[in-house]
Every structure is written in structure tokens, then in C-alpha cells.
Coordinates of C-alpha atoms and ligand atoms in Angstrom, one line a residue:
Chain I
X740 CA 23.1 22.3 -37.4
X741 CA 23.5 19.3 -39.6
X742 CA 26.2 18.0 -37.2
X743 CA 24.0 18.5 -34.2
X744 CA 21.2 16.5 -35.8
X745 CA 23.6 13.7 -36.6
X746 CA 24.9 13.8 -33.1
X747 CA 21.3 13.4 -31.7
X748 CA 20.7 10.5 -34.0
X749 CA 23.9 8.7 -32.7
X750 CA 22.9 9.6 -29.1
X751 CA 19.5 8.0 -29.7
X752 CA 21.1 5.0 -31.3
X753 CA 23.6 4.6 -28.5
X754 CA 20.8 4.8 -25.9
X755 CA 18.9 2.1 -27.7
X756 CA 22.0 -0.1 -28.0
X757 CA 22.8 0.3 -24.3
X758 CA 19.3 -0.6 -23.3
X759 CA 19.5 -3.8 -25.2
X760 CA 23.0 -4.8 -24.0
X761 CA 21.7 -7.2 -21.4
X762 CA 19.3 -8.9 -23.8
X763 CA 22.2 -9.1 -26.2
X764 CA 24.5 -10.7 -23.7
X765 CA 21.9 -13.2 -22.4
X766 CA 20.9 -14.2 -26.0
X767 CA 17.4 -12.7 -25.9
X768 CA 17.8 -10.6 -29.0
X769 CA 16.9 -11.9 -32.4
X770 CA 19.6 -12.5 -35.0
X771 CA 19.3 -9.2 -36.9
X772 CA 19.2 -6.9 -33.8
X773 CA 22.2 -8.9 -32.4
X774 CA 24.2 -8.2 -35.5
X775 CA 23.3 -4.6 -35.3
X776 CA 24.5 -4.4 -31.7
X777 CA 27.7 -6.2 -32.3
X778 CA 28.5 -4.0 -35.4
X779 CA 27.8 -0.9 -33.3
X780 CA 30.0 -2.1 -30.4
X781 CA 32.9 -2.5 -32.7
X782 CA 33.1 1.2 -33.4
X783 CA 31.5 3.0 -30.5
X784 CA 33.7 3.6 -27.5
X785 CA 30.9 4.8 -25.2
X786 CA 28.8 1.7 -25.8
X787 CA 31.9 -0.5 -25.3
X788 CA 32.5 1.0 -21.9
X789 CA 28.8 0.4 -21.0
X790 CA 29.0 -3.1 -22.3
X791 CA 32.1 -3.8 -20.2
X792 CA 30.3 -2.6 -17.1
X793 CA 27.2 -4.8 -17.8
X794 CA 29.5 -7.8 -18.5
X795 CA 31.4 -7.3 -15.3
X796 CA 28.2 -7.1 -13.2
X797 CA 26.8 -10.2 -14.9
X798 CA 30.0 -12.1 -14.2
X799 CA 29.9 -11.1 -10.5
X800 CA 26.3 -12.2 -10.3
X801 CA 26.9 -15.5 -12.0
X802 CA 29.9 -16.2 -9.7
X803 CA 27.8 -15.4 -6.7
X804 CA 25.0 -17.7 -7.9
X805 CA 27.5 -20.6 -8.3
X806 CA 29.3 -20.0 -5.0
X807 CA 26.1 -19.9 -3.0
X808 CA 25.6 -22.4 -0.2
X809 CA 23.8 -25.5 -1.4
X810 CA 20.3 -25.1 -0.3
X811 CA 18.4 -28.3 0.5
X812 CA 17.1 -29.6 -2.8
X813 CA 14.4 -31.7 -1.2
X814 CA 11.4 -31.0 1.1
X815 CA 11.9 -32.3 4.6
X816 CA 9.9 -35.4 5.7
X817 CA 7.8 -33.2 7.9
X818 CA 6.7 -31.0 5.0
X819 CA 6.1 -34.0 2.8
X820 CA 3.8 -35.4 5.5
X821 CA 1.8 -32.2 5.5
X822 CA 1.3 -32.4 1.7
X823 CA 0.4 -36.1 2.0
X824 CA -2.2 -35.2 4.7
X825 CA -3.8 -32.7 2.2
X826 CA -4.0 -35.6 -0.4
X827 CA -5.5 -38.0 2.2
X828 CA -8.0 -35.6 3.8
X829 CA -9.4 -33.3 1.1
X830 CA -12.5 -32.5 3.1
X831 CA -10.6 -31.5 6.3
X832 CA -8.1 -29.6 4.1
X833 CA -11.0 -27.8 2.5
X834 CA -12.1 -26.6 6.0
X835 CA -8.5 -25.8 7.0
X836 CA -8.0 -23.7 3.8
X837 CA -11.1 -21.7 4.8
X838 CA -10.5 -21.7 8.5
X839 CA -11.3 -17.9 8.8
X840 CA -14.6 -18.2 7.1
X841 CA -15.5 -21.5 8.9
X842 CA -14.7 -20.0 12.3
X843 CA -16.8 -16.9 11.6
X844 CA -19.7 -19.2 10.5
X845 CA -19.4 -21.4 13.6
X846 CA -19.3 -18.3 15.8
X847 CA -22.4 -17.0 14.1
X848 CA -24.2 -20.3 14.5
X849 CA -23.3 -20.4 18.2
X850 CA -24.6 -16.8 18.7
X851 CA -27.8 -17.7 16.8
X852 CA -28.3 -20.9 18.9
X853 CA -27.8 -18.9 22.1
X854 CA -30.3 -16.2 20.9
X855 CA -32.8 -18.9 19.9
X856 CA -32.6 -20.6 23.3
X857 CA -32.9 -17.3 25.1
X858 CA -36.0 -16.4 23.0
X859 CA -37.6 -19.8 23.8
X860 CA -36.9 -19.4 27.5
X861 CA -38.5 -15.9 27.4
X862 CA -41.6 -17.3 25.6
X863 CA -42.0 -20.1 28.1
X864 CA -41.8 -17.7 31.0
X865 CA -44.3 -15.4 29.3
X866 CA -46.7 -18.4 28.8
X867 CA -46.5 -19.2 32.5
X868 CA -47.3 -15.6 33.4
X869 CA -50.3 -15.6 31.0
X870 CA -51.6 -18.9 32.6
X871 CA -51.2 -17.4 36.0
X872 CA -53.5 -14.4 35.2
X873 CA -56.0 -16.4 33.2
X874 CA -56.4 -19.4 35.6
X875 CA -59.1 -18.0 38.0
X876 CA -61.3 -16.8 35.2
X877 CA -61.3 -20.1 33.2
X878 CA -61.9 -22.2 36.3
X879 CA -64.9 -20.0 37.1
X880 CA -64.1 -19.7 40.8
X881 CA -64.8 -16.6 42.8
X882 CA -61.8 -14.3 42.9
X883 CA -61.0 -15.0 46.6
X884 CA -60.3 -18.7 45.6
X885 CA -57.1 -18.0 43.8
X886 CA -55.0 -20.7 45.4
X887 CA -54.1 -22.7 42.3
X888 CA -52.6 -25.5 44.2
X889 CA -56.2 -26.6 45.1
X890 CA -57.0 -29.7 43.1
X891 CA -59.6 -29.0 40.4
X892 CA -62.6 -31.4 40.9
X893 CA -62.7 -33.8 37.9
X894 CA -66.2 -35.0 38.6
X895 CA -69.3 -32.9 39.4
X896 CA -70.0 -32.6 43.1
X897 CA -72.0 -35.5 44.6
X898 CA -75.0 -33.3 45.4
X899 CA -75.3 -32.4 41.8
X900 CA -75.4 -36.0 40.7
X901 CA -78.0 -37.0 43.2
X902 CA -80.3 -34.1 42.3
X903 CA -82.1 -35.6 39.3
X904 CA -82.9 -38.8 41.3
X905 CA -84.7 -36.8 43.9
X906 CA -87.0 -35.0 41.4
X907 CA -89.6 -37.5 40.1
Chain P
X711 CA -18.2 -45.9 -9.8
X712 CA -16.4 -45.8 -6.4
X713 CA -13.5 -47.8 -7.9
X714 CA -13.3 -45.5 -10.8
X715 CA -13.0 -42.5 -8.5
X716 CA -10.3 -44.3 -6.5
X717 CA -8.3 -45.0 -9.7
X718 CA -8.6 -41.3 -10.7
X719 CA -7.4 -40.2 -7.3
X720 CA -4.5 -42.6 -7.4
X721 CA -3.5 -41.2 -10.9
X722 CA -3.8 -37.7 -9.6
X723 CA -1.5 -38.5 -6.6
X724 CA 1.1 -40.1 -8.8
X725 CA 1.1 -37.1 -11.2
X726 CA 1.3 -34.8 -8.3
X727 CA 4.2 -36.7 -6.7
X728 CA 6.1 -36.5 -10.0
X729 CA 5.5 -32.7 -10.2
X730 CA 6.8 -32.3 -6.6
X731 CA 9.9 -34.3 -7.5
X732 CA 10.4 -32.2 -10.7
X733 CA 10.0 -28.8 -9.2
X734 CA 10.9 -28.9 -5.4
X735 CA 14.7 -28.3 -5.8
X736 CA 14.4 -25.2 -8.1
X737 CA 11.6 -23.8 -5.9
X738 CA 13.5 -24.3 -2.7
X739 CA 16.5 -22.6 -4.1
X740 CA 14.6 -19.7 -5.5
X741 CA 12.6 -19.0 -2.3
X742 CA 15.6 -19.5 -0.1
X743 CA 17.4 -16.8 -2.1
X744 CA 14.5 -14.4 -1.7
X745 CA 14.1 -15.1 2.0
X746 CA 17.8 -15.9 2.9
X747 CA 16.3 -18.7 5.0
X748 CA 16.3 -22.3 4.0
X749 CA 13.8 -23.4 6.8
X750 CA 11.2 -20.8 5.9
X751 CA 11.7 -21.7 2.2
X752 CA 10.5 -25.2 3.1
X753 CA 7.3 -23.8 4.6
X754 CA 6.7 -21.6 1.6
X755 CA 7.3 -24.3 -1.0
X756 CA 5.1 -26.7 0.9
X757 CA 2.3 -24.1 0.9
X758 CA 2.7 -23.6 -2.9
X759 CA 2.5 -27.3 -3.5
X760 CA -0.5 -27.7 -1.3
X761 CA -2.2 -24.9 -3.3
X762 CA -1.4 -26.7 -6.5
X763 CA -3.1 -29.8 -5.2
X764 CA -6.1 -27.8 -4.1
X765 CA -6.4 -25.9 -7.4
X766 CA -5.7 -29.0 -9.5
X767 CA -8.4 -28.5 -12.0
X768 CA -7.5 -24.8 -12.7
X769 CA -3.8 -25.5 -13.0
X770 CA -3.2 -29.0 -14.5
X771 CA -4.6 -28.4 -17.9
X772 CA -3.2 -27.8 -21.4
X773 CA -1.8 -24.3 -21.9
X774 CA -0.7 -23.8 -18.3
X775 CA 3.0 -24.2 -17.5
X776 CA 2.9 -25.7 -14.0
X777 CA 6.5 -24.8 -13.2
X778 CA 5.8 -21.1 -13.9
X779 CA 2.6 -21.3 -12.0
X780 CA 4.5 -22.7 -9.0
X781 CA 7.2 -20.0 -9.2
X782 CA 4.4 -17.3 -9.2
X783 CA 2.6 -18.8 -6.2
X784 CA 5.8 -19.5 -4.3
X785 CA 7.0 -15.9 -4.9
X786 CA 3.7 -14.5 -3.6
X787 CA 3.9 -16.7 -0.5
X788 CA 7.5 -15.6 0.0
X789 CA 6.5 -11.9 -0.2
X790 CA 3.7 -12.5 2.3
X791 CA 6.4 -14.1 4.5
X792 CA 8.7 -11.1 4.3
X793 CA 5.8 -8.8 5.1
X794 CA 4.9 -10.8 8.2
X795 CA 8.6 -10.9 9.2
X796 CA 8.9 -7.1 8.8
X797 CA 5.8 -6.5 10.9
X798 CA 7.2 -8.7 13.6
X799 CA 10.6 -7.0 13.5
X800 CA 8.9 -3.6 13.8
X801 CA 6.9 -4.8 16.7
X802 CA 9.8 -6.4 18.5
X803 CA 13.5 -5.7 19.1
X804 CA 14.4 -4.7 15.6
X805 CA 17.5 -2.8 16.4
X806 CA 18.8 -5.5 18.8
X807 CA 18.5 -8.2 16.1
X808 CA 20.3 -6.0 13.5
X809 CA 23.1 -5.2 15.9
X810 CA 23.5 -8.9 16.7
X811 CA 23.8 -10.0 13.1
X812 CA 26.4 -7.2 12.4
X813 CA 28.5 -8.3 15.4
X814 CA 28.2 -11.9 14.3
X815 CA 29.4 -11.0 10.8
X816 CA 32.4 -9.0 12.0
X817 CA 33.6 -11.9 14.3
X818 CA 33.0 -14.4 11.6
X819 CA 36.4 -15.3 9.9
X820 CA 34.6 -16.1 6.7
X821 CA 33.2 -12.6 6.5
X822 CA 36.4 -11.1 4.9
X823 CA 36.8 -14.1 2.6
X824 CA 33.2 -13.7 1.4
X825 CA 33.5 -10.0 1.0
X826 CA 33.0 -10.1 -2.7
X827 CA 29.8 -12.2 -2.3
X828 CA 28.6 -10.0 0.5
X829 CA 28.9 -7.0 -1.9
X830 CA 26.9 -8.7 -4.6
X831 CA 24.3 -9.7 -2.1
X832 CA 24.1 -6.2 -0.7
X833 CA 23.6 -4.9 -4.2
X834 CA 20.8 -7.4 -4.8
X835 CA 19.2 -6.5 -1.5
X836 CA 19.2 -2.8 -2.5
X837 CA 16.9 -3.6 -5.4
X838 CA 13.2 -3.5 -5.0
X839 CA 11.3 -6.8 -4.9
X840 CA 10.2 -6.7 -8.5
X841 CA 13.7 -6.0 -9.7
X842 CA 15.2 -8.7 -7.5
X843 CA 12.6 -11.2 -8.7
X844 CA 13.5 -10.6 -12.3
X845 CA 17.3 -10.7 -11.7
X846 CA 17.0 -14.0 -9.8
X847 CA 14.8 -15.5 -12.5
X848 CA 17.0 -14.4 -15.3
X849 CA 20.6 -14.7 -13.9
X850 CA 20.2 -17.3 -11.2
X851 CA 17.4 -19.5 -12.6
X852 CA 18.3 -18.8 -16.2
X853 CA 14.7 -18.3 -17.3
X854 CA 13.9 -16.7 -20.7
X855 CA 12.2 -13.3 -20.9
X856 CA 9.1 -15.2 -22.1
X857 CA 9.1 -17.5 -19.0
X858 CA 9.7 -14.5 -16.7
X859 CA 6.8 -12.8 -18.4
X860 CA 4.6 -15.8 -17.7
X861 CA 5.7 -16.0 -14.1
X862 CA 5.4 -12.3 -13.3
X863 CA 2.6 -11.3 -15.5
X864 CA 4.8 -8.5 -17.0
X865 CA 5.2 -8.1 -20.8
X866 CA 8.5 -9.3 -22.2
X867 CA 9.4 -5.7 -23.1
X868 CA 8.8 -4.7 -19.5
X869 CA 11.0 -7.6 -18.2
X870 CA 13.9 -6.3 -20.4
X871 CA 13.3 -2.7 -19.1
X872 CA 13.3 -3.8 -15.5
X873 CA 16.4 -6.0 -15.9
X874 CA 18.3 -3.2 -17.7
X875 CA 17.6 -0.8 -14.8
X876 CA 18.3 -3.4 -12.1
X877 CA 21.7 -4.2 -13.6
X878 CA 22.6 -0.5 -14.0
X879 CA 21.7 0.0 -10.3
X880 CA 23.8 -3.0 -9.2
X881 CA 26.7 -1.9 -11.4
X882 CA 26.7 1.5 -9.8
X883 CA 26.6 0.1 -6.3
X884 CA 29.3 -2.5 -7.0
X885 CA 31.7 0.1 -8.5
X886 CA 31.1 2.4 -5.5
X887 CA 31.9 -0.5 -3.2
X888 CA 35.0 -1.3 -5.3
X889 CA 36.1 2.3 -5.0
X890 CA 35.6 2.3 -1.3
X891 CA 37.5 -0.9 -0.8
X892 CA 40.4 0.6 -2.8
X893 CA 40.4 3.8 -0.8
X894 CA 40.5 1.8 2.5
X895 CA 43.3 -0.4 1.2
X896 CA 45.3 2.7 0.1
X897 CA 44.8 4.4 3.5
X898 CA 45.8 1.2 5.4
X899 CA 49.0 1.1 3.4
X900 CA 49.7 4.8 4.0
X901 CA 49.3 4.4 7.7
X902 CA 51.5 1.3 7.8
X903 CA 54.4 3.2 6.1
Ligands
LIG791 ZN1 27.2 3.8 -29.1

């Protein structure tokens, strides 16, 4: 019973040690925990095996990182020009950055403008129709005189003007 | 007033140009490793730098590590790039492209020479994006847990946890590959004799 408990404690300890092996190898552990790990590693075969595996993987990764093709270390002239454009034209760049919102807004404005024009055209047409029906009544002509191309007399008829002269 | 504004803009430009010179190489390398594509990496890094210029007031202030901010933005841009590429590949001739790259690899005389590197790259590819990001930042870019935490938004404890699991996964994959290679070598020798 006592042995099993002791075994569990070591298991727990080994688990913790193995979890911190990478931090230990990359110098991320503090001084005290590092000493604890190195002391444990000196006497625990299981953790030694685990450490060997982690070390081998790290070594392969580091080799690979050094052997990798040399990526260009500088942005191309074309990409530099694009950045310079951003610096020279902040207002245009602001629009470019919001091109989706700006195009939706423009589309909306166009739709509104078209609707507005259509509404105005409809109103003008309606006004003309109202004038057409009201015309004969306002002029005061008999209904059979509906030809509105007839010029409306601007001055009273000559017989009306001469009428007061004849009265005295 | 106008002159003062121009002076401020000129100062901003010179600080920005110094920042570009300081960070472009590391960013290009990091993004190229994530994308396996140096040309796309140029686009991604350019976008990250343009974003820095646009968000100048939010980023260039005390308490913000601009290098870490750029890594974060470039990483997100790269992930967007991968998503777009995956969508395109799904839409188009995905299988055709894969077959072509495989054939190209097998006919490439460098392929066998680079076999060890291919294995490590395959093991890296098998990780999920978060694990790969943390491995690249820690092992390739030699960042500290605290810097990785600042870049990724993860806690330092979480960074250690993810790294531990990523290295375990890679170790298992690499030892499998090693075993397979040894088996193949053994069978080849047997058939020769
Ligand atoms: Zn142990």
C-alpha cells in the first residue's frame, strides 16, 4: 500500500518533469526548477529516455531551420511601391481599405438617385394630367371648347371695351 | 500649421521606414515558412505593414511591442491566405495539382538528399496551425514564451503546454518515419542478396 502510494508520487513527479523538459532545454525554466529537473534526470531512466527523444526532435528541427532555403530578406520594389502609395495617398487608401462598404454606399446612392428621378418624373406626369382635366373649368369656356391649343385671349374682346363709350 | 503637419508626416514616414527595415526579413521568413511560398509571403508582409501604417496611433505607442504586433497581424493574414487557397483548391483541380507535385518530387534528384528535411517538414505539416505557429516562433524564430504569449494571445503556461504536445507529436511521427526507412533499407538489402 505504502509502496503503491510512493509509486504514484514518483509517477506524478515524472509526468511533471517530462512536461517541463522542453522548457528546461530551451532555458525557459527558472533556476530552482531547472536544478530540480537536472537532479531528477540524473537518476530516472524513464525521464532520461523521454529527454533523449525531445532533444533529438529539437536537434532535427534546428538543423532543418538552418538548412532551409534562404528566403528573400527584403520586400520587392513592387511591394515597397504599394506601401509608399499608402503613405502618399492616405485618403485614397482609406477608401481602398473600406472598398466593400464604399461600394455598397455608392450602389445605395445610385439606387436612391434613380428612385428620386423616377418619382419626380411621375409627379411631373401627374401634374400635366391634373392640368389637362382642370383647364376647361378655369378658363370658363363651354365644355365643347376643349381644344387647348386655342390661344387664350389676353385682352378683353373689342366689343366689351367699346361698350361703356356707347352708354352716355 | 500646415508646415507643422508636414513635418509630423515626414517624421512618421522615417520612423515607419526604419520599422520596415527592422522587421521585414524576419516577417518574410516566418510567413514564407507558414505558406511555403516566398511570393505570397511578400504580399502578406506588405499587407501587414500597410495595416501598421493605417493603425499607427493604436500601435505605435508605449507598451506595444511593434515586432510582436506585426507577427500577429502577418500570421492572421497568412491564415486567411491559406483558407483562400484551400477554397480555390477545393473548387478546382485539387487532385491534379497534388499528383503533379508528387511526380515532380519523385523525379527531383534533390528529393532523396533532402529526405531528412522532408520528414521534418512533413511532421511540421501534420501539426495544427496553432501548434505549428508556436513551434515556428519558439524553435525557428527563437522567441521566448513571453514573446510568443504576446504574439498569440495565449498565456505562457498554455504556450508551454502546446509546445510540449507538439514536440511529442513530431517525435512520434519522426520515429515512425525512421522505423519505416530502416524497414525499407532492410528489405532492399534482403532482395539484393
Ligand atoms: Zn522520472
